[in-house]
Amino acid sequence: VIAIDQDPAGRAGDRLFNATNGAQVWAKHLANGDQAVVLYNSNGANHVAVNVTWPMLGWASASVVAVRDLWARTDLGKMQNGYGVGSLAPHDVVMLRVKVVSEA
């Protein structure tokens, strides 16, 4: 997580998605071409589903993307189309590092 903050590109993150139910997606381009993604539930009372799609990040849906959960320090696998959390608790966050493995 510190490496994301101190990435040499020095770019800020941008909010890509903001739903009325509180689901938000934020992303930051990293110097090596990876992206840091935050799935955030800004809803103070309810669990919500939060999803990032690869087109939100500028990638084709069919691209194969390696997904790593930075908080859990776990590789989640290689995925197409996107990644989502079905039930994110109020004010909870999932922080990911995503990298295109093969383009569609």
Short mmCIF file of N, CA and C in Angstrom, two decimals:
data_model
loop_
_atom_site.label_atom_id
_atom_site.label_comp_id
_atom_site.label_asym_id
_atom_site.label_seq_id
_atom_site.Cartn_x
_atom_site.Cartn_y
_atom_site.Cartn_z
N VAL A 1 0.83 -1.19 0.00
CA VAL A 1 0.00 0.00 0.00
C VAL A 1 0.88 1.26 0.00
N ILE A 2 1.97 1.23 0.73
CA ILE A 2 2.88 2.38 0.75
C ILE A 2 3.48 2.59 -0.64
N ALA A 3 3.78 1.48 -1.34
CA ALA A 3 4.34 1.59 -2.69
C ALA A 3 3.37 2.28 -3.65
N ILE A 4 2.08 2.08 -3.45
CA ILE A 4 1.07 2.76 -4.28
C ILE A 4 1.12 4.26 -4.01
N ASP A 5 1.15 4.62 -2.74
CA ASP A 5 1.20 6.03 -2.35
C ASP A 5 2.45 6.71 -2.87
N GLN A 6 3.57 5.99 -2.85
CA GLN A 6 4.85 6.59 -3.23
C GLN A 6 5.28 6.24 -4.65
N ASP A 7 4.34 5.81 -5.48
CA ASP A 7 4.65 5.45 -6.87
C ASP A 7 5.33 6.62 -7.58
N PRO A 8 6.41 6.35 -8.33
CA PRO A 8 7.16 7.42 -8.98
C PRO A 8 6.37 8.25 -9.99
N ALA A 9 5.26 7.73 -10.50
CA ALA A 9 4.46 8.51 -11.46
C ALA A 9 3.87 9.74 -10.78
N GLY A 10 3.64 9.67 -9.48
CA GLY A 10 3.13 10.82 -8.74
C GLY A 10 1.73 11.24 -9.11
N ARG A 11 0.96 10.33 -9.65
CA ARG A 11 -0.40 10.66 -10.06
C ARG A 11 -1.39 10.48 -8.91
N ALA A 12 -2.43 11.27 -8.93
CA ALA A 12 -3.52 11.12 -7.97
C ALA A 12 -4.53 10.11 -8.52
N GLY A 13 -5.33 9.56 -7.64
CA GLY A 13 -6.40 8.67 -8.07
C GLY A 13 -7.60 9.47 -8.53
N ASP A 14 -8.42 8.86 -9.36
CA ASP A 14 -9.64 9.48 -9.87
C ASP A 14 -10.83 8.60 -9.54
N ARG A 15 -11.95 9.22 -9.22
CA ARG A 15 -13.18 8.47 -9.03
C ARG A 15 -13.77 8.18 -10.40
N LEU A 16 -13.95 6.90 -10.69
CA LEU A 16 -14.46 6.46 -11.99
C LEU A 16 -15.95 6.18 -11.96
N PHE A 17 -16.48 5.88 -10.78
CA PHE A 17 -17.87 5.46 -10.66
C PHE A 17 -18.39 5.89 -9.30
N ASN A 18 -19.61 6.43 -9.28
CA ASN A 18 -20.21 6.88 -8.03
C ASN A 18 -21.72 6.63 -8.11
N ALA A 19 -22.16 5.52 -7.55
CA ALA A 19 -23.58 5.16 -7.61
C ALA A 19 -24.36 5.80 -6.47
N THR A 20 -25.65 5.95 -6.66
CA THR A 20 -26.49 6.55 -5.63
C THR A 20 -26.59 5.69 -4.37
N ASN A 21 -26.28 4.38 -4.49
CA ASN A 21 -26.34 3.50 -3.31
C ASN A 21 -25.06 3.55 -2.47
N GLY A 22 -24.07 4.32 -2.93
CA GLY A 22 -22.82 4.46 -2.18
C GLY A 22 -21.64 3.73 -2.78
N ALA A 23 -21.85 2.89 -3.78
CA ALA A 23 -20.75 2.17 -4.41
C ALA A 23 -19.87 3.14 -5.20
N GLN A 24 -18.57 3.10 -4.92
CA GLN A 24 -17.62 3.95 -5.63
C GLN A 24 -16.43 3.12 -6.11
N VAL A 25 -15.89 3.50 -7.26
CA VAL A 25 -14.67 2.91 -7.80
C VAL A 25 -13.68 4.03 -8.06
N TRP A 26 -12.50 3.90 -7.50
CA TRP A 26 -11.41 4.86 -7.70
C TRP A 26 -10.23 4.12 -8.33
N ALA A 27 -9.44 4.81 -9.16
CA ALA A 27 -8.28 4.17 -9.78
C ALA A 27 -7.14 5.17 -9.93
N LYS A 28 -5.94 4.61 -9.95
CA LYS A 28 -4.72 5.41 -10.09
C LYS A 28 -3.77 4.66 -11.01
N HIS A 29 -3.31 5.33 -12.07
CA HIS A 29 -2.32 4.74 -12.98
C HIS A 29 -0.95 4.74 -12.29
N LEU A 30 -0.26 3.61 -12.37
CA LEU A 30 1.06 3.49 -11.76
C LEU A 30 2.15 3.56 -12.83
N ALA A 31 3.34 3.88 -12.42
CA ALA A 31 4.45 4.12 -13.34
C ALA A 31 4.75 2.92 -14.24
N ASN A 32 4.55 1.70 -13.75
CA ASN A 32 4.88 0.51 -14.56
C ASN A 32 3.74 0.03 -15.44
N GLY A 33 2.62 0.76 -15.47
CA GLY A 33 1.48 0.38 -16.30
C GLY A 33 0.37 -0.32 -15.55
N ASP A 34 0.64 -0.80 -14.34
CA ASP A 34 -0.41 -1.37 -13.49
C ASP A 34 -1.35 -0.25 -13.07
N GLN A 35 -2.46 -0.64 -12.45
CA GLN A 35 -3.35 0.35 -11.85
C GLN A 35 -3.72 -0.09 -10.45
N ALA A 36 -3.82 0.88 -9.56
CA ALA A 36 -4.35 0.64 -8.23
C ALA A 36 -5.84 0.97 -8.28
N VAL A 37 -6.66 0.11 -7.69
CA VAL A 37 -8.10 0.30 -7.72
C VAL A 37 -8.64 0.18 -6.29
N VAL A 38 -9.52 1.11 -5.94
CA VAL A 38 -10.19 1.06 -4.65
C VAL A 38 -11.68 0.90 -4.90
N LEU A 39 -12.26 -0.14 -4.29
CA LEU A 39 -13.70 -0.33 -4.28
C LEU A 39 -14.16 0.13 -2.91
N TYR A 40 -15.07 1.11 -2.88
CA TYR A 40 -15.44 1.76 -1.62
C TYR A 40 -16.95 1.83 -1.48
N ASN A 41 -17.43 1.54 -0.28
CA ASN A 41 -18.85 1.68 0.04
C ASN A 41 -19.00 2.92 0.91
N SER A 42 -19.47 4.01 0.34
CA SER A 42 -19.66 5.26 1.09
C SER A 42 -21.00 5.29 1.84
N ASN A 43 -21.80 4.24 1.67
CA ASN A 43 -23.09 4.16 2.35
C ASN A 43 -22.86 3.89 3.83
N GLY A 44 -23.48 4.66 4.68
CA GLY A 44 -23.28 4.52 6.12
C GLY A 44 -24.13 3.47 6.78
N ALA A 45 -25.07 2.87 6.06
CA ALA A 45 -25.99 1.95 6.71
C ALA A 45 -26.07 0.56 6.06
N ASN A 46 -25.84 0.47 4.77
CA ASN A 46 -26.11 -0.78 4.06
C ASN A 46 -24.88 -1.36 3.37
N HIS A 47 -24.87 -2.70 3.29
CA HIS A 47 -23.88 -3.38 2.46
C HIS A 47 -24.26 -3.14 1.00
N VAL A 48 -23.27 -2.98 0.11
CA VAL A 48 -23.54 -2.82 -1.31
C VAL A 48 -22.55 -3.65 -2.12
N ALA A 49 -22.94 -3.98 -3.34
CA ALA A 49 -22.04 -4.62 -4.29
C ALA A 49 -21.25 -3.51 -4.98
N VAL A 50 -19.95 -3.73 -5.13
CA VAL A 50 -19.10 -2.76 -5.83
C VAL A 50 -18.27 -3.52 -6.85
N ASN A 51 -18.31 -3.06 -8.09
CA ASN A 51 -17.64 -3.76 -9.19
C ASN A 51 -16.83 -2.79 -10.03
N VAL A 52 -15.66 -3.25 -10.46
CA VAL A 52 -14.88 -2.52 -11.45
C VAL A 52 -14.88 -3.36 -12.72
N THR A 53 -15.08 -2.72 -13.85
CA THR A 53 -14.98 -3.42 -15.14
C THR A 53 -13.71 -2.95 -15.81
N TRP A 54 -13.15 -3.79 -16.63
CA TRP A 54 -11.90 -3.41 -17.30
C TRP A 54 -12.09 -2.19 -18.22
N PRO A 55 -13.24 -2.03 -18.90
CA PRO A 55 -13.41 -0.80 -19.68
C PRO A 55 -13.36 0.48 -18.83
N MET A 56 -13.75 0.41 -17.56
CA MET A 56 -13.61 1.59 -16.68
C MET A 56 -12.14 2.03 -16.59
N LEU A 57 -11.25 1.04 -16.72
CA LEU A 57 -9.81 1.31 -16.60
C LEU A 57 -9.15 1.56 -17.95
N GLY A 58 -9.95 1.51 -19.02
CA GLY A 58 -9.41 1.74 -20.35
C GLY A 58 -8.95 0.48 -21.05
N TRP A 59 -9.31 -0.67 -20.53
CA TRP A 59 -8.92 -1.95 -21.10
C TRP A 59 -10.14 -2.65 -21.70
N ALA A 60 -9.90 -3.52 -22.67
CA ALA A 60 -10.99 -4.30 -23.27
C ALA A 60 -11.53 -5.29 -22.25
N SER A 61 -12.83 -5.56 -22.31
CA SER A 61 -13.46 -6.51 -21.39
C SER A 61 -12.80 -7.88 -21.42
N ALA A 62 -12.39 -8.30 -22.61
CA ALA A 62 -11.82 -9.63 -22.77
C ALA A 62 -10.35 -9.71 -22.36
N SER A 63 -9.74 -8.59 -21.98
CA SER A 63 -8.36 -8.63 -21.50
C SER A 63 -8.28 -9.53 -20.28
N VAL A 64 -7.16 -10.26 -20.16
CA VAL A 64 -6.91 -11.08 -18.98
C VAL A 64 -6.08 -10.23 -18.03
N VAL A 65 -6.59 -10.05 -16.83
CA VAL A 65 -5.98 -9.14 -15.86
C VAL A 65 -5.69 -9.88 -14.56
N ALA A 66 -4.45 -9.75 -14.08
CA ALA A 66 -4.07 -10.31 -12.78
C ALA A 66 -4.55 -9.34 -11.69
N VAL A 67 -5.24 -9.89 -10.69
CA VAL A 67 -5.82 -9.08 -9.62
C VAL A 67 -5.20 -9.48 -8.28
N ARG A 68 -4.71 -8.49 -7.54
CA ARG A 68 -4.12 -8.73 -6.22
C ARG A 68 -4.82 -7.86 -5.19
N ASP A 69 -5.26 -8.47 -4.11
CA ASP A 69 -5.86 -7.75 -2.98
C ASP A 69 -4.70 -7.27 -2.11
N LEU A 70 -4.52 -5.95 -2.05
CA LEU A 70 -3.37 -5.40 -1.32
C LEU A 70 -3.52 -5.51 0.19
N TRP A 71 -4.73 -5.37 0.71
CA TRP A 71 -4.92 -5.49 2.16
C TRP A 71 -4.69 -6.92 2.62
N ALA A 72 -5.23 -7.88 1.88
CA ALA A 72 -5.11 -9.29 2.24
C ALA A 72 -3.77 -9.89 1.81
N ARG A 73 -3.03 -9.14 0.98
CA ARG A 73 -1.75 -9.64 0.44
C ARG A 73 -1.94 -10.98 -0.26
N THR A 74 -2.99 -11.03 -1.09
CA THR A 74 -3.37 -12.26 -1.76
C THR A 74 -3.59 -12.02 -3.25
N ASP A 75 -3.01 -12.90 -4.08
CA ASP A 75 -3.32 -12.88 -5.51
C ASP A 75 -4.67 -13.55 -5.69
N LEU A 76 -5.60 -12.85 -6.33
CA LEU A 76 -6.95 -13.36 -6.51
C LEU A 76 -7.13 -14.12 -7.81
N GLY A 77 -6.15 -14.04 -8.69
CA GLY A 77 -6.21 -14.78 -9.95
C GLY A 77 -6.24 -13.87 -11.15
N LYS A 78 -6.39 -14.51 -12.30
CA LYS A 78 -6.47 -13.80 -13.58
C LYS A 78 -7.91 -13.80 -14.02
N MET A 79 -8.42 -12.61 -14.37
CA MET A 79 -9.84 -12.47 -14.64
C MET A 79 -10.09 -11.67 -15.91
N GLN A 80 -11.24 -11.93 -16.51
CA GLN A 80 -11.72 -11.16 -17.64
C GLN A 80 -12.95 -10.39 -17.21
N ASN A 81 -13.24 -9.34 -17.92
CA ASN A 81 -14.44 -8.50 -17.73
C ASN A 81 -14.35 -7.54 -16.55
N GLY A 82 -13.85 -8.00 -15.41
CA GLY A 82 -13.78 -7.14 -14.23
C GLY A 82 -13.69 -7.93 -12.96
N TYR A 83 -13.86 -7.22 -11.85
CA TYR A 83 -13.81 -7.84 -10.52
C TYR A 83 -14.81 -7.11 -9.63
N GLY A 84 -15.44 -7.85 -8.74
CA GLY A 84 -16.40 -7.21 -7.86
C GLY A 84 -16.50 -7.88 -6.51
N VAL A 85 -17.04 -7.12 -5.59
CA VAL A 85 -17.33 -7.60 -4.24
C VAL A 85 -18.84 -7.57 -4.09
N GLY A 86 -19.44 -8.71 -3.81
CA GLY A 86 -20.88 -8.81 -3.76
C GLY A 86 -21.54 -8.10 -2.59
N SER A 87 -20.81 -7.96 -1.48
CA SER A 87 -21.38 -7.33 -0.29
C SER A 87 -20.28 -6.65 0.50
N LEU A 88 -20.10 -5.37 0.25
CA LEU A 88 -19.07 -4.59 0.94
C LEU A 88 -19.75 -3.82 2.08
N ALA A 89 -19.23 -3.98 3.29
CA ALA A 89 -19.83 -3.37 4.49
C ALA A 89 -19.80 -1.84 4.40
N PRO A 90 -20.67 -1.17 5.16
CA PRO A 90 -20.67 0.30 5.17
C PRO A 90 -19.28 0.86 5.49
N HIS A 91 -18.86 1.81 4.68
CA HIS A 91 -17.57 2.50 4.80
C HIS A 91 -16.36 1.57 4.65
N ASP A 92 -16.57 0.37 4.11
CA ASP A 92 -15.46 -0.56 3.92
C ASP A 92 -14.80 -0.33 2.56
N VAL A 93 -13.57 -0.82 2.43
CA VAL A 93 -12.76 -0.60 1.25
C VAL A 93 -12.06 -1.91 0.86
N VAL A 94 -11.95 -2.16 -0.43
CA VAL A 94 -11.07 -3.20 -0.97
C VAL A 94 -10.08 -2.48 -1.86
N MET A 95 -8.79 -2.73 -1.65
CA MET A 95 -7.75 -2.08 -2.46
C MET A 95 -7.05 -3.14 -3.28
N LEU A 96 -7.01 -2.92 -4.59
CA LEU A 96 -6.47 -3.89 -5.54
C LEU A 96 -5.32 -3.30 -6.34
N ARG A 97 -4.46 -4.17 -6.80
CA ARG A 97 -3.49 -3.83 -7.83
C ARG A 97 -3.81 -4.73 -9.01
N VAL A 98 -4.02 -4.13 -10.18
CA VAL A 98 -4.42 -4.90 -11.35
C VAL A 98 -3.42 -4.66 -12.49
N LYS A 99 -3.19 -5.72 -13.25
CA LYS A 99 -2.18 -5.70 -14.30
C LYS A 99 -2.67 -6.53 -15.48
N VAL A 100 -2.62 -5.96 -16.67
CA VAL A 100 -3.00 -6.71 -17.87
C VAL A 100 -1.95 -7.78 -18.15
N VAL A 101 -2.41 -9.03 -18.26
CA VAL A 101 -1.53 -10.15 -18.57
C VAL A 101 -1.55 -10.41 -20.06
N SER A 102 -2.75 -10.34 -20.66
CA SER A 102 -2.86 -10.46 -22.11
C SER A 102 -4.05 -9.64 -22.58
N GLU A 103 -3.83 -8.92 -23.66
CA GLU A 103 -4.87 -8.04 -24.22
C GLU A 103 -5.76 -8.83 -25.15
N ALA A 104 -7.00 -8.42 -25.21
CA ALA A 104 -7.97 -9.08 -26.10
C ALA A 104 -7.73 -8.70 -27.54
#
